Amino acid sequence: MAKKISVGTLISGGGTNLQAIIDACLNNSIDANILFTGSDSPGVKGLERAQKANIDTFVVDYSQIIQSCKKGINDTDLPKDFNLEEIQSKQQLVAGDASKEQIAFFLKSRAIAERKFLDIILAYNVDLLVLAGFMRVLTPYFIDRINTDPGRYKIMNIHPALLPSFPGTDGYGDTFAYGCKVGGCTVHFIDYGEDTGPIIGQKAFEIEDDDTLDDIKRKGLKKEWKLYPHCIQKFADSF
Ligand code: GRF
């Protein structure tokens, strides 16, 4: 067996993808160990799954941080190495029709939350950070502090659609609403855009005329649980 890579995971919810990766690590079907699971929301089922597998867990409560930022952000609240101009020039997350103030608020409030994650995550020194149903976008502030080797992507995400179709938060919903006859999921690296990074793997499934949105989600998740461990192994093989 090859040397095992160290993996960190971030989640927001139920964590069925996390479970598939935990199982793949435990039964040695991939050369990886999960060191931690972080969540942007307290009390989610995925945290329980991690704890059951003796994986360290932590929460950075994004909703609470964003609410408190809405009362005002002082310069002293921002990470010491935060440079708004630099992050603004790199970011591709907020559309051009947003006001300067809206963009600044978005980048500042997310960087405050991201710094809290970084303070914990960087102490682990993982080879790969896996977003397993993590429903927050990551700004260049965070990405640049994980991707420290130029040209080497270290953050992976799973998206519930066949990218580049249907980026955004509701891939299966958008696939269903469009009336597609094929759906799928994509594992890709994170870059500065939303769901735009290099594709690592994809799996497709057929959609029957009478399939409901729930049918599509069920078929899609089944594919995700196989695809994600496979893509992590692909990364481990190239490491
Ligand atoms: C998955 O469909 C994933 O593609 C999307 O969010 C869902 C998370 O499911 N990003 P789970 O938390 O892994 O069960």
mmCIF file of C-alpha atoms and ligand atoms in Angstrom:
data_model
loop_
_atom_site.group_PDB
_atom_site.id
_atom_site.type_symbol
_atom_site.label_atom_id
_atom_site.label_comp_id
_atom_site.label_asym_id
_atom_site.label_seq_id
_atom_site.Cartn_x
_atom_site.Cartn_y
_atom_site.Cartn_z
ATOM 1 C CA MET A 1 0.000 0.000 0.000
ATOM 2 C CA ALA A 2 1.165 3.548 -0.801
ATOM 3 C CA LYS A 3 1.866 6.066 1.953
ATOM 4 C CA LYS A 4 -1.417 7.418 3.340
ATOM 5 C CA ILE A 5 -2.265 11.050 2.742
ATOM 6 C CA SER A 6 -3.626 13.192 5.590
ATOM 7 C CA VAL A 7 -7.025 14.627 4.848
ATOM 8 C CA GLY A 8 -9.057 17.347 6.545
ATOM 9 C CA THR A 9 -12.786 17.638 5.885
ATOM 10 C CA LEU A 10 -15.316 20.463 6.023
ATOM 11 C CA ILE A 11 -19.061 19.870 6.110
ATOM 12 C CA SER A 12 -22.330 21.721 6.631
ATOM 13 C CA GLY A 13 -24.928 19.018 7.092
ATOM 14 C CA GLY A 14 -25.805 15.346 7.040
ATOM 15 C CA GLY A 15 -22.380 14.180 5.971
ATOM 16 C CA THR A 16 -23.282 11.140 3.865
ATOM 17 C CA ASN A 17 -20.285 11.905 1.632
ATOM 18 C CA LEU A 18 -18.135 12.243 4.731
ATOM 19 C CA GLN A 19 -19.414 8.822 5.841
ATOM 20 C CA ALA A 20 -18.480 7.288 2.489
ATOM 21 C CA ILE A 21 -14.956 8.706 2.841
ATOM 22 C CA ILE A 22 -14.667 7.579 6.488
ATOM 23 C CA ASP A 23 -15.727 4.058 5.451
ATOM 24 C CA ALA A 24 -13.269 4.016 2.556
ATOM 25 C CA CYS A 25 -10.448 5.055 4.923
ATOM 26 C CA LEU A 26 -11.430 2.490 7.547
ATOM 27 C CA ASN A 27 -11.647 -0.419 5.137
ATOM 28 C CA ASN A 28 -8.373 0.635 3.488
ATOM 29 C CA SER A 29 -9.898 1.040 0.051
ATOM 30 C CA ILE A 30 -8.201 4.449 -0.155
ATOM 31 C CA ASP A 31 -4.765 5.528 1.062
ATOM 32 C CA ALA A 32 -5.997 8.301 3.320
ATOM 33 C CA ASN A 33 -6.610 9.185 6.948
ATOM 34 C CA ILE A 34 -9.062 11.857 8.056
ATOM 35 C CA LEU A 35 -7.546 14.091 10.745
ATOM 36 C CA PHE A 36 -10.455 16.452 11.348
ATOM 37 C CA THR A 37 -13.984 17.467 10.411
ATOM 38 C CA GLY A 38 -14.920 21.133 10.665
ATOM 39 C CA SER A 39 -18.430 22.489 10.235
ATOM 40 C CA ASP A 40 -19.856 25.949 9.588
ATOM 41 C CA SER A 41 -22.993 25.008 11.564
ATOM 42 C CA PRO A 42 -23.298 23.523 15.047
ATOM 43 C CA GLY A 43 -25.286 20.362 15.745
ATOM 44 C CA VAL A 44 -25.226 18.799 12.281
ATOM 45 C CA LYS A 45 -25.351 15.044 11.802
ATOM 46 C CA GLY A 46 -22.011 14.948 9.989
ATOM 47 C CA LEU A 47 -20.241 16.021 13.201
ATOM 48 C CA GLU A 48 -21.722 12.998 14.973
ATOM 49 C CA ARG A 49 -20.511 10.725 12.188
ATOM 50 C CA ALA A 50 -16.974 12.087 12.599
ATOM 51 C CA GLN A 51 -17.023 11.791 16.403
ATOM 52 C CA LYS A 52 -18.184 8.188 16.111
ATOM 53 C CA ALA A 53 -15.089 7.513 14.003
ATOM 54 C CA ASN A 54 -12.853 9.261 16.592
ATOM 55 C CA ILE A 55 -12.099 12.153 14.252
ATOM 56 C CA ASP A 56 -11.439 15.593 15.807
ATOM 57 C CA THR A 57 -14.319 18.001 15.201
ATOM 58 C CA PHE A 58 -14.809 21.750 15.479
ATOM 59 C CA VAL A 59 -17.355 24.379 14.481
ATOM 60 C CA VAL A 60 -16.965 27.918 13.163
ATOM 61 C CA ASP A 61 -20.495 29.285 13.339
ATOM 62 C CA TYR A 62 -20.744 31.283 10.098
ATOM 63 C CA SER A 63 -24.341 32.451 10.666
ATOM 64 C CA GLN A 64 -23.421 33.909 14.048
ATOM 65 C CA ILE A 65 -20.292 35.609 12.669
ATOM 66 C CA ILE A 66 -22.156 37.109 9.697
ATOM 67 C CA GLN A 67 -24.948 38.368 11.982
ATOM 68 C CA SER A 68 -22.453 40.044 14.265
ATOM 69 C CA CYS A 69 -20.611 41.563 11.248
ATOM 70 C CA LYS A 70 -23.913 43.142 10.163
ATOM 71 C CA LYS A 71 -23.709 45.305 13.299
ATOM 72 C CA GLY A 72 -20.420 46.686 11.961
ATOM 73 C CA ILE A 73 -16.899 45.513 11.202
ATOM 74 C CA ASN A 74 -13.929 47.267 12.807
ATOM 75 C CA ASP A 75 -10.468 46.980 11.281
ATOM 76 C CA THR A 76 -9.388 45.223 14.478
ATOM 77 C CA ASP A 77 -11.923 42.435 13.776
ATOM 78 C CA LEU A 78 -10.165 41.586 10.509
ATOM 79 C CA PRO A 79 -7.285 39.115 10.256
ATOM 80 C CA LYS A 80 -3.957 40.969 10.575
ATOM 81 C CA ASP A 81 -2.856 39.811 7.116
ATOM 82 C CA PHE A 82 -6.140 40.721 5.398
ATOM 83 C CA ASN A 83 -5.665 42.971 2.369
ATOM 84 C CA LEU A 84 -8.999 44.005 0.858
ATOM 85 C CA GLU A 85 -7.558 45.313 -2.439
ATOM 86 C CA GLU A 86 -5.647 42.095 -3.034
ATOM 87 C CA ILE A 87 -8.613 39.815 -2.249
ATOM 88 C CA GLN A 88 -10.939 42.021 -4.283
ATOM 89 C CA SER A 89 -8.686 41.818 -7.325
ATOM 90 C CA LYS A 90 -8.603 38.009 -7.151
ATOM 91 C CA GLN A 91 -12.180 37.184 -6.182
ATOM 92 C CA GLN A 92 -14.623 35.843 -8.797
ATOM 93 C CA LEU A 93 -17.472 35.057 -6.422
ATOM 94 C CA VAL A 94 -19.477 38.268 -6.278
ATOM 95 C CA ALA A 95 -20.993 39.559 -9.533
ATOM 96 C CA GLY A 96 -19.919 42.913 -10.964
ATOM 97 C CA ASP A 97 -23.342 44.484 -10.350
ATOM 98 C CA ALA A 98 -22.856 44.296 -6.561
ATOM 99 C CA SER A 99 -21.900 47.584 -4.919
ATOM 100 C CA LYS A 100 -18.377 48.200 -3.598
ATOM 101 C CA GLU A 101 -19.790 48.119 -0.061
ATOM 102 C CA GLN A 102 -21.552 44.793 -0.631
ATOM 103 C CA ILE A 103 -18.388 43.206 -2.026
ATOM 104 C CA ALA A 104 -16.284 44.572 0.841
ATOM 105 C CA PHE A 105 -18.775 43.324 3.445
ATOM 106 C CA PHE A 106 -18.877 39.895 1.854
ATOM 107 C CA LEU A 107 -15.095 39.524 1.679
ATOM 108 C CA LYS A 108 -14.460 40.932 5.155
ATOM 109 C CA SER A 109 -17.133 38.900 6.958
ATOM 110 C CA ARG A 110 -16.056 35.664 5.235
ATOM 111 C CA ALA A 111 -12.376 36.322 5.985
ATOM 112 C CA ILE A 112 -13.195 36.753 9.683
ATOM 113 C CA ALA A 113 -14.872 33.322 9.662
ATOM 114 C CA GLU A 114 -12.185 31.785 7.442
ATOM 115 C CA ARG A 115 -9.408 32.975 9.781
ATOM 116 C CA LYS A 116 -11.072 31.063 12.617
ATOM 117 C CA PHE A 117 -11.037 27.927 10.489
ATOM 118 C CA LEU A 118 -7.423 28.545 9.418
ATOM 119 C CA ASP A 119 -6.254 28.946 13.021
ATOM 120 C CA ILE A 120 -7.404 25.391 13.674
ATOM 121 C CA ILE A 121 -6.820 23.759 10.280
ATOM 122 C CA LEU A 122 -3.242 24.930 9.686
ATOM 123 C CA ALA A 123 -2.069 23.287 12.915
ATOM 124 C CA TYR A 124 -2.910 19.888 11.379
ATOM 125 C CA ASN A 125 -0.744 20.165 8.254
ATOM 126 C CA VAL A 126 -2.999 18.126 5.949
ATOM 127 C CA ASP A 127 -2.124 17.095 2.397
ATOM 128 C CA LEU A 128 -5.672 17.621 1.155
ATOM 129 C CA LEU A 129 -8.737 19.517 2.324
ATOM 130 C CA VAL A 130 -11.991 17.860 1.265
ATOM 131 C CA LEU A 131 -15.241 19.819 1.139
ATOM 132 C CA ALA A 132 -17.932 17.209 1.732
ATOM 133 C CA GLY A 133 -21.227 19.062 1.473
ATOM 134 C CA PHE A 134 -19.672 22.302 2.756
ATOM 135 C CA MET A 135 -22.190 24.915 1.662
ATOM 136 C CA ARG A 136 -20.027 28.057 1.943
ATOM 137 C CA VAL A 137 -17.879 29.544 -0.780
ATOM 138 C CA LEU A 138 -14.236 30.109 0.121
ATOM 139 C CA THR A 139 -12.580 33.433 -0.672
ATOM 140 C CA PRO A 140 -9.026 33.921 -2.003
ATOM 141 C CA TYR A 141 -8.032 34.861 1.584
ATOM 142 C CA PHE A 142 -8.623 31.243 2.688
ATOM 143 C CA ILE A 143 -7.619 29.523 -0.564
ATOM 144 C CA ASP A 144 -4.203 31.220 -0.726
ATOM 145 C CA ARG A 145 -3.395 30.113 2.821
ATOM 146 C CA ILE A 146 -4.136 26.464 2.005
ATOM 147 C CA ASN A 147 -2.726 26.379 -1.549
ATOM 148 C CA THR A 148 0.756 27.519 -0.602
ATOM 149 C CA ASP A 149 2.632 25.571 -3.319
ATOM 150 C CA PRO A 150 2.218 27.452 -6.605
ATOM 151 C CA GLY A 151 0.281 25.400 -9.149
ATOM 152 C CA ARG A 152 -0.709 22.731 -6.620
ATOM 153 C CA TYR A 153 -4.383 22.582 -5.725
ATOM 154 C CA LYS A 154 -5.114 21.230 -2.244
ATOM 155 C CA ILE A 155 -8.871 21.781 -1.827
ATOM 156 C CA MET A 156 -11.404 19.382 -3.386
ATOM 157 C CA ASN A 157 -15.157 19.788 -3.665
ATOM 158 C CA ILE A 158 -18.100 17.670 -4.767
ATOM 159 C CA HIS A 159 -20.817 19.324 -6.803
ATOM 160 C CA PRO A 160 -24.250 17.789 -7.491
ATOM 161 C CA ALA A 161 -24.298 18.368 -11.276
ATOM 162 C CA LEU A 162 -22.213 17.716 -14.363
ATOM 163 C CA LEU A 163 -20.107 20.876 -14.388
ATOM 164 C CA PRO A 164 -19.792 23.230 -16.129
ATOM 165 C CA SER A 165 -23.602 22.891 -16.234
ATOM 166 C CA PHE A 166 -25.498 24.088 -13.184
ATOM 167 C CA PRO A 167 -22.916 25.592 -10.840
ATOM 168 C CA GLY A 168 -24.285 27.109 -7.617
ATOM 169 C CA THR A 169 -26.105 25.782 -4.602
ATOM 170 C CA ASP A 170 -28.819 23.588 -6.147
ATOM 171 C CA GLY A 171 -27.276 21.370 -8.821
ATOM 172 C CA TYR A 172 -29.852 18.558 -8.657
ATOM 173 C CA GLY A 173 -32.734 21.048 -8.422
ATOM 174 C CA ASP A 174 -31.465 22.908 -11.490
ATOM 175 C CA THR A 175 -30.929 19.618 -13.387
ATOM 176 C CA PHE A 176 -34.538 18.628 -12.594
ATOM 177 C CA ALA A 177 -36.036 22.044 -13.394
ATOM 178 C CA TYR A 178 -34.277 22.106 -16.782
ATOM 179 C CA GLY A 179 -35.768 18.714 -17.699
ATOM 180 C CA CYS A 180 -32.396 17.028 -18.279
ATOM 181 C CA LYS A 181 -32.409 13.340 -19.196
ATOM 182 C CA VAL A 182 -28.959 12.810 -17.704
ATOM 183 C CA GLY A 183 -27.768 14.089 -14.338
ATOM 184 C CA GLY A 184 -24.524 13.640 -12.510
ATOM 185 C CA CYS A 185 -21.960 14.801 -10.020
ATOM 186 C CA THR A 186 -18.495 16.297 -10.301
ATOM 187 C CA VAL A 187 -15.448 16.330 -8.063
ATOM 188 C CA HIS A 188 -13.207 19.293 -8.791
ATOM 189 C CA PHE A 189 -10.474 21.377 -7.247
ATOM 190 C CA ILE A 190 -11.366 24.732 -5.746
ATOM 191 C CA ASP A 191 -10.105 27.862 -7.483
ATOM 192 C CA TYR A 192 -11.213 31.484 -7.064
ATOM 193 C CA GLY A 193 -14.523 30.988 -8.912
ATOM 194 C CA GLU A 194 -17.707 29.231 -7.844
ATOM 195 C CA ASP A 195 -17.516 25.597 -9.030
ATOM 196 C CA THR A 196 -15.033 26.517 -11.778
ATOM 197 C CA GLY A 197 -11.855 24.667 -10.742
ATOM 198 C CA PRO A 198 -10.211 21.777 -12.656
ATOM 199 C CA ILE A 199 -12.374 18.654 -12.843
ATOM 200 C CA ILE A 200 -10.993 15.484 -11.217
ATOM 201 C CA GLY A 201 -13.854 13.076 -11.890
ATOM 202 C CA GLN A 202 -17.512 12.865 -12.904
ATOM 203 C CA LYS A 203 -20.286 10.256 -12.801
ATOM 204 C CA ALA A 204 -23.550 10.430 -14.725
ATOM 205 C CA PHE A 205 -26.935 8.732 -14.315
ATOM 206 C CA GLU A 206 -30.058 8.528 -16.450
ATOM 207 C CA ILE A 207 -33.186 10.441 -15.525
ATOM 208 C CA GLU A 208 -36.467 8.712 -16.396
ATOM 209 C CA ASP A 209 -39.482 10.756 -17.490
ATOM 210 C CA ASP A 210 -41.308 10.077 -14.219
ATOM 211 C CA ASP A 211 -38.325 10.693 -11.903
ATOM 212 C CA THR A 212 -38.999 13.226 -9.153
ATOM 213 C CA LEU A 213 -36.423 15.588 -7.686
ATOM 214 C CA ASP A 214 -36.052 13.132 -4.797
ATOM 215 C CA ASP A 215 -35.307 10.324 -7.259
ATOM 216 C CA ILE A 216 -32.600 12.481 -8.838
ATOM 217 C CA LYS A 217 -31.062 13.288 -5.463
ATOM 218 C CA ARG A 218 -31.118 9.630 -4.463
ATOM 219 C CA LYS A 219 -29.485 8.499 -7.715
ATOM 220 C CA GLY A 220 -26.972 11.342 -7.530
ATOM 221 C CA LEU A 221 -25.891 10.758 -3.939
ATOM 222 C CA LYS A 222 -25.324 7.061 -4.666
ATOM 223 C CA LYS A 223 -22.893 8.122 -7.408
ATOM 224 C CA GLU A 224 -21.263 10.733 -5.143
ATOM 225 C CA TRP A 225 -20.453 8.159 -2.452
ATOM 226 C CA LYS A 226 -18.386 6.164 -4.986
ATOM 227 C CA LEU A 227 -16.917 9.091 -6.891
ATOM 228 C CA TYR A 228 -15.500 11.043 -3.943
ATOM 229 C CA PRO A 229 -13.328 8.246 -2.464
ATOM 230 C CA HIS A 230 -12.191 7.402 -6.016
ATOM 231 C CA CYS A 231 -11.044 11.004 -6.604
ATOM 232 C CA ILE A 232 -9.268 11.161 -3.233
ATOM 233 C CA GLN A 233 -7.395 8.000 -4.203
ATOM 234 C CA LYS A 234 -6.492 9.589 -7.543
ATOM 235 C CA PHE A 235 -4.987 12.493 -5.571
ATOM 236 C CA ALA A 236 -3.155 10.081 -3.227
ATOM 237 C CA ASP A 237 -1.708 8.208 -6.227
ATOM 238 C CA SER A 238 -0.313 11.425 -7.656
ATOM 239 C CA PHE A 239 1.067 12.634 -4.342
HETATM 240 C C1 GRF B 1 -24.295 16.602 -1.773
HETATM 241 O O1 GRF B 1 -25.286 16.414 -2.751
HETATM 242 C C2 GRF B 1 -23.150 17.423 -2.322
HETATM 243 O O2 GRF B 1 -22.915 17.217 -3.690
HETATM 244 C C3 GRF B 1 -23.645 18.836 -2.097
HETATM 245 O O3 GRF B 1 -24.319 18.787 -0.858
HETATM 246 C C4 GRF B 1 -24.781 17.471 -0.611
HETATM 247 C C5 GRF B 1 -24.208 17.067 0.704
HETATM 248 O O4 GRF B 1 -24.692 15.861 1.166
HETATM 249 N N1 GRF B 1 -22.560 19.778 -2.151
HETATM 250 P P1 GRF B 1 -24.039 15.168 2.431
HETATM 251 O O5 GRF B 1 -23.930 16.201 3.552
HETATM 252 O O6 GRF B 1 -22.687 14.632 2.032
HETATM 253 O O7 GRF B 1 -25.004 14.074 2.785
#
